[in-house]
Amino acid sequence: MFKINENYLKLPGSYLFSAIAKKVAAYEEANPDRQVIRLGIGDVTLPIAPAIVEAIHKAADEMGQARTFHGYAPDLGYAFLRETIVEKDYRLWGCHVEADEIFISDGAKSDCGNIQEIFSEDSRIAVCDPVYPVYVDSNVMAGRTGSYDPATGMWSNVIYMPCTAQNHFVPELPQETPDLIYLCVPNNPTGTTLTRDQLKVWVDYANRAGAVILYDAAYEAYISEEDVPHSIFEIEGARTCAIEFRSFSKKAGFTGVRLGFTVVPKDLKCGDVMLHSLWARRHGTKFNGAPYIEQRAGEAVYSEEGSRQVMEQVAYYKRNAMVIYEGLKEAGHTVFGGINSPYIWLKVEDGMDSWEFFDYLLEQANVVGTPGSGFGPSGEGYFRLTAFGTYENTVEAVKRIKALRR
Ligand SMILES: *Cc1c(COP(=O)(O)O)cnc(C)c1O
């Protein structure tokens, strides 16, 4: 009789977004005359920019002609895209990354989730709390996290690094030594960042401790402030301790197109084994390349027209973020994030917890957000609003939230 991977049974139900959907549906059914505004989603809403659509059309036509047809893509991705990425995302920022250190993929979620496979089963992971759930859940499936305590919402074999207003959302170096450290900068869900100096502390620590930093830079395009690094490879020493994940999803609206990449520097080694070789082997065995059409779409993100159009979209969302951030501040709320990120992280007050505030906002302002406790125990008492709605809805939502405070 076959057996299943019992680790899957340890996963608590992914309750957050289904619980939100249920509550919103019930409210809308009971109050059909109300216009509910959704600022809970982590998905973009603007359509793909014209220069990119044009590249997609062109690539699709190429696929229809024997002379220009493309079959399996090279394992690591097409050189035209990898070289463009090296030039525009790294050399221009003064980072040393080579084209053959870039692995093109179908998105950052798969890579963040799969990377743990190349590490030993007994690796100890450290995560920020609150956190993007993929890092922990993928390690649960692999059997690394020990047992789950529903009372605390924590795993016995995971090192949690609380990030709250108290430590200005800067994780402190852990007391126990981890093997793998997940960092997401700018952060989902808190919208906060690390400065170069703060990230240098982590790079030095990882090199000293013999740990690897798994650096998720999915929101890099939203960085406004000068002292926030766009890549961990801006930091001296990162080539011997860090892997970086990038995504076209939040930058260019590719959530439905699917394209991302991972940088594994060749200087990152365990003894004389390069992690690069392991990831190349894994990629070649379990992934058959991102589609040609998508890789041409990715290339167009960096063209003169494409990058201008994409940055206009990012600017649109960032304007929404400022509307939320400034509006809530004016209303007397304590707010974080929003400046280098499409996420605003709000401190819940008046003795409410995250879910009570969710209900209050839904019922009193007809605005939907995400309870912070859904991202980890240290998210309790906070609430996430996203800038991915329309400008008009964002302005209206903020107006309603402000009115509650009068
Ligand atoms: C959205 C998101 C991703 C997923 O990116 P895809 O490229 O669409 O898979 C990865 N990490 C974080 C933190 C995200 O919020």
GROMACS .gro file of C-alpha atoms and ligand atoms in nm:
model
  421
    1MET     CA    1   0.000   0.000   0.000
    2PHE     CA    2   0.138   0.337  -0.095
    3LYS     CA    3   0.209   0.597   0.166
    4ILE     CA    4   0.176   0.968   0.138
    5ASN     CA    5   0.418   1.239   0.238
    6GLU     CA    6   0.281   1.286   0.588
    7ASN     CA    7   0.442   1.627   0.615
    8TYR     CA    8   0.159   1.763   0.400
    9LEU     CA    9  -0.087   1.671   0.674
   10LYS     CA   10   0.099   1.886   0.920
   11LEU     CA   11   0.017   2.202   0.723
   12PRO     CA   12  -0.260   2.400   0.888
   13GLY     CA   13  -0.536   2.489   0.637
   14SER     CA   14  -0.457   2.795   0.431
   15TYR     CA   15  -0.736   2.973   0.596
   16LEU     CA   16  -0.656   3.340   0.545
   17PHE     CA   17  -0.780   3.426   0.197
   18SER     CA   18  -1.069   3.180   0.198
   19ALA     CA   19  -1.186   3.317   0.534
   20ILE     CA   20  -1.171   3.669   0.390
   21ALA     CA   21  -1.361   3.568   0.074
   22LYS     CA   22  -1.634   3.401   0.282
   23LYS     CA   23  -1.682   3.699   0.509
   24VAL     CA   24  -1.694   3.942   0.217
   25ALA     CA   25  -1.941   3.725   0.024
   26ALA     CA   26  -2.169   3.698   0.328
   27TYR     CA   27  -2.157   4.073   0.385
   28GLU     CA   28  -2.232   4.150   0.020
   29GLU     CA   29  -2.525   3.912   0.017
   30ALA     CA   30  -2.675   4.071   0.327
   31ASN     CA   31  -2.605   4.424   0.202
   32PRO     CA   32  -2.650   4.422  -0.177
   33ASP     CA   33  -2.672   4.801  -0.193
   34ARG     CA   34  -2.318   4.855  -0.058
   35GLN     CA   35  -2.013   4.903  -0.281
   36VAL     CA   36  -1.736   4.701  -0.121
   37ILE     CA   37  -1.380   4.809  -0.211
   38ARG     CA   38  -1.115   4.539  -0.207
   39LEU     CA   39  -0.772   4.648  -0.092
   40GLY     CA   40  -0.679   4.305   0.034
   41ILE     CA   41  -0.547   4.148  -0.282
   42GLY     CA   42  -0.179   4.096  -0.357
   43ASP     CA   43  -0.243   4.084  -0.730
   44VAL     CA   44  -0.190   4.361  -0.983
   45THR     CA   45  -0.486   4.503  -1.177
   46LEU     CA   46  -0.340   4.712  -1.464
   47PRO     CA   47  -0.316   4.535  -1.802
   48ILE     CA   48   0.017   4.438  -1.960
   49ALA     CA   49   0.189   4.746  -2.109
   50PRO     CA   50   0.156   4.798  -2.489
   51ALA     CA   51   0.528   4.753  -2.571
   52ILE     CA   52   0.520   4.416  -2.396
   53VAL     CA   53   0.197   4.306  -2.565
   54GLU     CA   54   0.361   4.391  -2.896
   55ALA     CA   55   0.661   4.172  -2.809
   56ILE     CA   56   0.424   3.888  -2.715
   57HIS     CA   57   0.242   3.918  -3.050
   58LYS     CA   58   0.569   3.921  -3.239
   59ALA     CA   59   0.701   3.618  -3.054
   60ALA     CA   60   0.371   3.434  -3.112
   61ASP     CA   61   0.404   3.500  -3.487
   62GLU     CA   62   0.760   3.366  -3.480
   63MET     CA   63   0.631   3.048  -3.321
   64GLY     CA   64   0.397   3.002  -3.618
   65GLN     CA   65   0.675   2.999  -3.881
   66ALA     CA   66   0.910   2.704  -3.936
   67ARG     CA   67   1.206   2.939  -3.980
   68THR     CA   68   1.158   3.120  -3.649
   69PHE     CA   69   0.988   2.850  -3.441
   70HIS     CA   70   1.137   2.779  -3.096
   71GLY     CA   71   1.110   2.447  -2.913
   72TYR     CA   72   1.256   2.377  -2.571
   73ALA     CA   73   1.432   2.682  -2.436
   74PRO     CA   74   1.787   2.651  -2.302
   75ASP     CA   75   1.778   2.524  -1.941
   76LEU     CA   76   1.894   2.846  -1.780
   77GLY     CA   77   1.699   3.074  -2.016
   78TYR     CA   78   1.773   3.255  -2.344
   79ALA     CA   79   2.095   3.455  -2.356
   80PHE     CA   80   1.909   3.761  -2.490
   81LEU     CA   81   1.715   3.785  -2.164
   82ARG     CA   82   1.991   3.686  -1.923
   83GLU     CA   83   2.233   3.937  -2.075
   84THR     CA   84   1.971   4.212  -2.064
   85ILE     CA   85   1.904   4.135  -1.698
   86VAL     CA   86   2.274   4.140  -1.610
   87GLU     CA   87   2.316   4.475  -1.779
   88LYS     CA   88   2.001   4.654  -1.656
   89ASP     CA   89   1.938   4.498  -1.316
   90TYR     CA   90   2.295   4.444  -1.200
   91ARG     CA   91   2.581   4.619  -1.385
   92LEU     CA   92   2.396   4.949  -1.386
   93TRP     CA   93   2.369   4.921  -1.007
   94GLY     CA   94   2.734   4.829  -0.968
   95CYS     CA   95   2.669   4.463  -0.885
   96HIS     CA   96   2.890   4.179  -1.002
   97VAL     CA   97   2.654   3.917  -1.148
   98GLU     CA   98   2.734   3.712  -1.460
   99ALA     CA   99   2.479   3.603  -1.721
  100ASP     CA  100   2.545   3.236  -1.646
  101GLU     CA  101   2.457   3.293  -1.280
  102ILE     CA  102   2.099   3.382  -1.379
  103PHE     CA  103   1.834   3.111  -1.398
  104ILE     CA  104   1.518   3.217  -1.582
  105SER     CA  105   1.205   3.060  -1.437
  106ASP     CA  106   0.826   3.080  -1.434
  107GLY     CA  107   0.825   3.308  -1.129
  108ALA     CA  108   0.967   3.376  -0.787
  109LYS     CA  109   0.713   3.166  -0.598
  110SER     CA  110   0.832   2.841  -0.757
  111ASP     CA  111   1.196   2.928  -0.699
  112CYS     CA  112   1.144   3.041  -0.336
  113GLY     CA  113   0.950   2.722  -0.275
  114ASN     CA  114   1.191   2.486  -0.454
  115ILE     CA  115   1.527   2.623  -0.346
  116GLN     CA  116   1.515   2.435  -0.014
  117GLU     CA  117   1.557   2.107  -0.208
  118ILE     CA  118   1.928   2.166  -0.265
  119PHE     CA  119   1.996   2.190   0.109
  120SER     CA  120   2.033   1.914   0.364
  121GLU     CA  121   1.720   1.772   0.522
  122ASP     CA  122   1.833   1.880   0.868
  123SER     CA  123   1.887   2.246   0.773
  124ARG     CA  124   1.750   2.491   1.024
  125ILE     CA  125   1.555   2.781   0.874
  126ALA     CA  126   1.503   3.132   1.005
  127VAL     CA  127   1.217   3.353   0.889
  128CYS     CA  128   1.086   3.697   0.968
  129ASP     CA  129   0.754   3.706   1.150
  130PRO     CA  130   0.517   3.810   0.987
  131VAL     CA  131   0.619   3.640   0.664
  132TYR     CA  132   0.520   3.544   0.307
  133PRO     CA  133   0.391   3.188   0.377
  134VAL     CA  134   0.579   3.005   0.096
  135TYR     CA  135   0.914   2.995   0.277
  136VAL     CA  136   0.781   2.808   0.580
  137ASP     CA  137   0.526   2.589   0.402
  138SER     CA  138   0.778   2.458   0.147
  139ASN     CA  139   1.004   2.354   0.436
  140VAL     CA  140   0.709   2.193   0.616
  141MET     CA  141   0.649   1.976   0.309
  142ALA     CA  142   1.014   1.877   0.315
  143GLY     CA  143   0.989   1.774   0.681
  144ARG     CA  144   1.225   2.034   0.825
  145THR     CA  145   1.005   2.233   1.057
  146GLY     CA  146   0.915   2.001   1.347
  147SER     CA  147   0.564   2.018   1.486
  148TYR     CA  148   0.304   2.291   1.466
  149ASP     CA  149   0.157   2.448   1.775
  150PRO     CA  150  -0.188   2.586   1.690
  151ALA     CA  151  -0.189   2.790   2.012
  152THR     CA  152   0.113   2.996   1.909
  153GLY     CA  153   0.095   2.947   1.532
  154MET     CA  154   0.461   2.845   1.538
  155TRP     CA  155   0.670   2.544   1.427
  156SER     CA  156   0.900   2.387   1.683
  157ASN     CA  157   1.202   2.377   1.450
  158VAL     CA  158   1.179   2.720   1.286
  159ILE     CA  159   1.366   3.023   1.411
  160TYR     CA  160   1.128   3.319   1.412
  161MET     CA  161   1.257   3.674   1.392
  162PRO     CA  162   0.979   3.909   1.500
  163CYS     CA  163   0.950   4.228   1.295
  164THR     CA  164   0.725   4.479   1.467
  165ALA     CA  165   0.708   4.852   1.531
  166GLN     CA  166   0.922   4.789   1.841
  167ASN     CA  167   1.229   4.695   1.638
  168HIS     CA  168   1.130   4.918   1.343
  169PHE     CA  169   1.066   4.601   1.141
  170VAL     CA  170   1.437   4.521   1.133
  171PRO     CA  171   1.495   4.155   1.224
  172GLU     CA  172   1.748   4.097   1.498
  173LEU     CA  173   2.027   3.843   1.455
  174PRO     CA  174   1.896   3.515   1.596
  175GLN     CA  175   2.040   3.356   1.911
  176GLU     CA  176   2.038   3.007   1.762
  177THR     CA  177   2.238   2.969   1.442
  178PRO     CA  178   2.026   2.903   1.131
  179ASP     CA  179   2.150   2.740   0.809
  180LEU     CA  180   1.904   2.919   0.583
  181ILE     CA  181   1.779   3.274   0.636
  182TYR     CA  182   1.481   3.398   0.435
  183LEU     CA  183   1.470   3.774   0.387
  184CYS     CA  184   1.209   3.958   0.181
  185VAL     CA  185   1.305   4.319   0.102
  186PRO     CA  186   1.095   4.529   0.045
  187ASN     CA  187   0.880   4.317   0.267
  188ASN     CA  188   0.549   4.150   0.203
  189PRO     CA  189   0.338   4.197   0.418
  190THR     CA  190   0.482   4.490   0.618
  191GLY     CA  191   0.596   4.706   0.323
  192THR     CA  192   0.911   4.795   0.518
  193THR     CA  193   1.273   4.763   0.404
  194LEU     CA  194   1.633   4.733   0.517
  195THR     CA  195   1.896   4.993   0.439
  196ARG     CA  196   2.229   4.891   0.285
  197ASP     CA  197   2.393   4.916   0.628
  198GLN     CA  198   2.124   4.700   0.789
  199LEU     CA  199   2.154   4.439   0.514
  200LYS     CA  200   2.533   4.442   0.547
  201VAL     CA  201   2.490   4.324   0.905
  202TRP     CA  202   2.306   4.016   0.773
  203VAL     CA  203   2.556   3.947   0.496
  204ASP     CA  204   2.844   3.961   0.745
  205TYR     CA  205   2.653   3.742   0.988
  206ALA     CA  206   2.571   3.480   0.722
  207ASN     CA  207   2.932   3.464   0.607
  208ARG     CA  208   3.048   3.430   0.967
  209ALA     CA  209   2.787   3.169   1.061
  210GLY     CA  210   2.812   2.970   0.738
  211ALA     CA  211   2.447   3.039   0.656
  212VAL     CA  212   2.281   3.115   0.322
  213ILE     CA  213   2.051   3.416   0.280
  214LEU     CA  214   1.757   3.344   0.051
  215TYR     CA  215   1.674   3.697  -0.061
  216ASP     CA  216   1.333   3.766  -0.212
  217ALA     CA  217   1.341   4.096  -0.402
  218ALA     CA  218   1.000   4.061  -0.571
  219TYR     CA  219   0.917   4.426  -0.489
  220GLU     CA  220   1.247   4.580  -0.595
  221ALA     CA  221   1.075   4.803  -0.854
  222TYR     CA  222   0.888   4.987  -0.577
  223ILE     CA  223   1.198   5.118  -0.401
  224SER     CA  224   1.203   5.499  -0.376
  225GLU     CA  225   1.462   5.565  -0.109
  226GLU     CA  226   1.830   5.602  -0.194
  227ASP     CA  227   1.967   5.396   0.092
  228VAL     CA  228   1.755   5.086   0.020
  229PRO     CA  229   1.945   4.829  -0.189
  230HIS     CA  230   1.780   4.700  -0.509
  231SER     CA  231   1.979   4.379  -0.488
  232ILE     CA  232   2.161   4.197  -0.212
  233PHE     CA  233   2.458   4.185  -0.451
  234GLU     CA  234   2.507   4.557  -0.389
  235ILE     CA  235   2.643   4.445  -0.052
  236GLU     CA  236   3.006   4.341  -0.027
  237GLY     CA  237   3.037   3.975   0.068
  238ALA     CA  238   2.694   3.871  -0.066
  239ARG     CA  239   2.843   3.656  -0.343
  240THR     CA  240   2.957   3.399  -0.087
  241CYS     CA  241   2.632   3.383   0.111
  242ALA     CA  242   2.326   3.485  -0.090
  243ILE     CA  243   2.077   3.367  -0.351
  244GLU     CA  244   1.841   3.628  -0.494
  245PHE     CA  245   1.489   3.582  -0.631
  246ARG     CA  246   1.332   3.831  -0.872
  247SER     CA  247   0.991   3.844  -1.031
  248PHE     CA  248   0.828   4.028  -1.321
  249SER     CA  249   0.490   3.994  -1.151
  250LYS     CA  250   0.467   4.307  -0.938
  251LYS     CA  251   0.699   4.511  -1.160
  252ALA     CA  252   0.540   4.447  -1.500
  253GLY     CA  253   0.205   4.288  -1.417
  254PHE     CA  254   0.321   3.937  -1.511
  255THR     CA  255   0.119   3.756  -1.240
  256GLY     CA  256  -0.070   3.578  -1.520
  257VAL     CA  257   0.217   3.574  -1.772
  258ARG     CA  258   0.463   3.395  -1.537
  259LEU     CA  259   0.830   3.491  -1.549
  260GLY     CA  260   1.102   3.537  -1.289
  261PHE     CA  261   1.463   3.456  -1.226
  262THR     CA  262   1.703   3.347  -0.957
  263VAL     CA  263   2.068   3.446  -0.916
  264VAL     CA  264   2.303   3.186  -0.772
  265PRO     CA  265   2.656   3.326  -0.764
  266LYS     CA  266   2.936   3.082  -0.844
  267ASP     CA  267   3.127   3.194  -0.535
  268LEU     CA  268   2.858   3.043  -0.311
  269LYS     CA  269   2.997   2.707  -0.205
  270CYS     CA  270   2.968   2.431   0.052
  271GLY     CA  271   3.324   2.295   0.070
  272ASP     CA  272   3.409   2.280  -0.300
  273VAL     CA  273   3.055   2.220  -0.417
  274MET     CA  274   2.896   2.519  -0.588
  275LEU     CA  275   2.528   2.567  -0.504
  276HIS     CA  276   2.512   2.689  -0.865
  277SER     CA  277   2.581   2.333  -0.987
  278LEU     CA  278   2.309   2.187  -0.767
  279TRP     CA  279   2.049   2.442  -0.875
  280ALA     CA  280   2.150   2.395  -1.240
  281ARG     CA  281   2.100   2.022  -1.198
  282ARG     CA  282   1.766   2.068  -1.027
  283HIS     CA  283   1.651   2.320  -1.288
  284GLY     CA  284   1.758   2.091  -1.574
  285THR     CA  285   1.586   1.788  -1.422
  286LYS     CA  286   1.259   1.932  -1.297
  287PHE     CA  287   1.198   2.238  -1.513
  288ASN     CA  288   1.191   2.259  -1.891
  289GLY     CA  289   1.243   2.629  -1.937
  290ALA     CA  290   1.022   2.937  -1.936
  291PRO     CA  291   0.835   2.979  -2.267
  292TYR     CA  292   1.008   3.168  -2.551
  293ILE     CA  293   0.710   3.404  -2.581
  294GLU     CA  294   0.736   3.495  -2.214
  295GLN     CA  295   1.108   3.546  -2.228
  296ARG     CA  296   1.063   3.788  -2.520
  297ALA     CA  297   0.797   3.962  -2.308
  298GLY     CA  298   1.052   3.984  -2.027
  299GLU     CA  299   1.310   4.132  -2.262
  300ALA     CA  300   1.057   4.400  -2.363
  301VAL     CA  301   1.026   4.504  -1.996
  302TYR     CA  302   1.378   4.644  -2.032
  303SER     CA  303   1.336   4.815  -2.373
  304GLU     CA  304   1.322   5.193  -2.374
  305GLU     CA  305   0.947   5.204  -2.432
  306GLY     CA  306   0.873   4.898  -2.219
  307SER     CA  307   1.062   5.019  -1.915
  308ARG     CA  308   0.900   5.362  -1.939
  309GLN     CA  309   0.552   5.207  -1.956
  310VAL     CA  310   0.626   4.963  -1.674
  311MET     CA  311   0.763   5.235  -1.449
  312GLU     CA  312   0.447   5.440  -1.517
  313GLN     CA  313   0.241   5.147  -1.389
  314VAL     CA  314   0.458   5.112  -1.081
  315ALA     CA  315   0.422   5.489  -1.028
  316TYR     CA  316   0.042   5.451  -1.050
  317TYR     CA  317   0.044   5.193  -0.771
  318LYS     CA  318   0.291   5.398  -0.571
  319ARG     CA  319   0.060   5.698  -0.595
  320ASN     CA  320  -0.217   5.476  -0.453
  321ALA     CA  321   0.020   5.371  -0.175
  322MET     CA  322   0.081   5.736  -0.087
  323VAL     CA  323  -0.293   5.810  -0.088
  324ILE     CA  324  -0.342   5.531   0.166
  325TYR     CA  325  -0.033   5.610   0.371
  326GLU     CA  326  -0.093   5.987   0.398
  327GLY     CA  327  -0.471   5.952   0.433
  328LEU     CA  328  -0.452   5.708   0.722
  329LYS     CA  329  -0.184   5.912   0.891
  330GLU     CA  330  -0.404   6.221   0.868
  331ALA     CA  331  -0.685   6.018   1.021
  332GLY     CA  332  -0.459   5.950   1.318
  333HIS     CA  333  -0.359   5.592   1.237
  334THR     CA  334  -0.008   5.462   1.285
  335VAL     CA  335   0.111   5.340   0.945
  336PHE     CA  336   0.423   5.172   0.808
  337GLY     CA  337   0.546   5.066   0.465
  338GLY     CA  338   0.404   5.224   0.150
  339ILE     CA  339   0.714   5.424   0.062
  340ASN     CA  340   0.919   5.149  -0.105
  341SER     CA  341   0.632   4.907  -0.145
  342PRO     CA  342   0.272   4.862  -0.261
  343TYR     CA  343   0.178   4.752   0.092
  344ILE     CA  344   0.068   4.965   0.385
  345TRP     CA  345   0.090   4.806   0.728
  346LEU     CA  346  -0.146   4.962   0.974
  347LYS     CA  347  -0.134   4.937   1.352
  348VAL     CA  348  -0.475   4.830   1.479
  349GLU     CA  349  -0.592   5.035   1.775
  350ASP     CA  350  -0.890   5.072   2.010
  351GLY     CA  351  -0.828   4.730   2.167
  352MET     CA  352  -0.919   4.538   1.853
  353ASP     CA  353  -0.728   4.242   1.716
  354SER     CA  354  -0.654   4.199   1.344
  355TRP     CA  355  -0.975   4.007   1.266
  356GLU     CA  356  -1.195   4.240   1.471
  357PHE     CA  357  -1.053   4.530   1.275
  358PHE     CA  358  -1.122   4.340   0.953
  359ASP     CA  359  -1.491   4.306   1.047
  360TYR     CA  360  -1.510   4.665   1.163
  361LEU     CA  361  -1.362   4.799   0.839
  362LEU     CA  362  -1.580   4.573   0.623
  363GLU     CA  363  -1.899   4.665   0.806
  364GLN     CA  364  -1.839   5.033   0.877
  365ALA     CA  365  -1.638   5.143   0.570
  366ASN     CA  366  -1.709   4.856   0.328
  367VAL     CA  367  -1.334   4.824   0.273
  368VAL     CA  368  -1.156   4.488   0.261
  369GLY     CA  369  -0.798   4.445   0.380
  370THR     CA  370  -0.594   4.157   0.518
  371PRO     CA  371  -0.560   4.080   0.891
  372GLY     CA  372  -0.192   4.088   0.988
  373SER     CA  373  -0.227   3.781   1.209
  374GLY     CA  374  -0.272   3.577   0.890
  375PHE     CA  375   0.098   3.628   0.814
  376GLY     CA  376   0.230   3.506   1.149
  377PRO     CA  377   0.193   3.560   1.523
  378SER     CA  378   0.381   3.891   1.523
  379GLY     CA  379   0.136   4.020   1.261
  380GLU     CA  380  -0.137   4.022   1.527
  381GLY     CA  381  -0.249   4.377   1.593
  382TYR     CA  382  -0.165   4.488   1.239
  383PHE     CA  383  -0.356   4.510   0.913
  384ARG     CA  384  -0.242   4.514   0.549
  385LEU     CA  385  -0.385   4.735   0.276
  386THR     CA  386  -0.260   4.711  -0.082
  387ALA     CA  387  -0.207   4.975  -0.349
  388PHE     CA  388  -0.309   4.743  -0.635
  389GLY     CA  389  -0.665   4.879  -0.667
  390THR     CA  390  -0.774   5.158  -0.900
  391TYR     CA  391  -0.686   5.514  -0.804
  392GLU     CA  392  -1.057   5.608  -0.776
  393ASN     CA  393  -1.136   5.316  -0.545
  394THR     CA  394  -0.829   5.385  -0.336
  395VAL     CA  395  -0.927   5.749  -0.285
  396GLU     CA  396  -1.284   5.647  -0.199
  397ALA     CA  397  -1.167   5.377   0.046
  398VAL     CA  398  -0.941   5.624   0.227
  399LYS     CA  399  -1.223   5.878   0.241
  400ARG     CA  400  -1.445   5.619   0.410
  401ILE     CA  401  -1.178   5.515   0.659
  402LYS     CA  402  -1.114   5.879   0.745
  403ALA     CA  403  -1.486   5.936   0.803
  404LEU     CA  404  -1.488   5.664   1.071
  405ARG     CA  405  -1.246   5.864   1.278
  406ARG     CA  406  -1.460   6.177   1.303
  407LIG     C1  407   0.405   3.797  -0.523
  407LIG     C2  408   0.525   3.746  -0.454
  407LIG     C3  409   0.607   3.649  -0.512
  407LIG     C4  410   0.559   3.570  -0.630
  407LIG     O1  411   0.607   3.607  -0.748
  407LIG     P1  412   0.575   3.525  -0.880
  407LIG     O2  413   0.692   3.564  -0.964
  407LIG     O3  414   0.444   3.575  -0.931
  407LIG     O4  415   0.574   3.379  -0.852
  407LIG     C5  416   0.724   3.611  -0.448
  407LIG     N1  417   0.756   3.665  -0.329
  407LIG     C6  418   0.677   3.755  -0.269
  407LIG     C7  419   0.717   3.809  -0.137
  407LIG     C8  420   0.559   3.797  -0.328
  407LIG     O5  421   0.478   3.883  -0.264
   0.00000   0.00000   0.00000
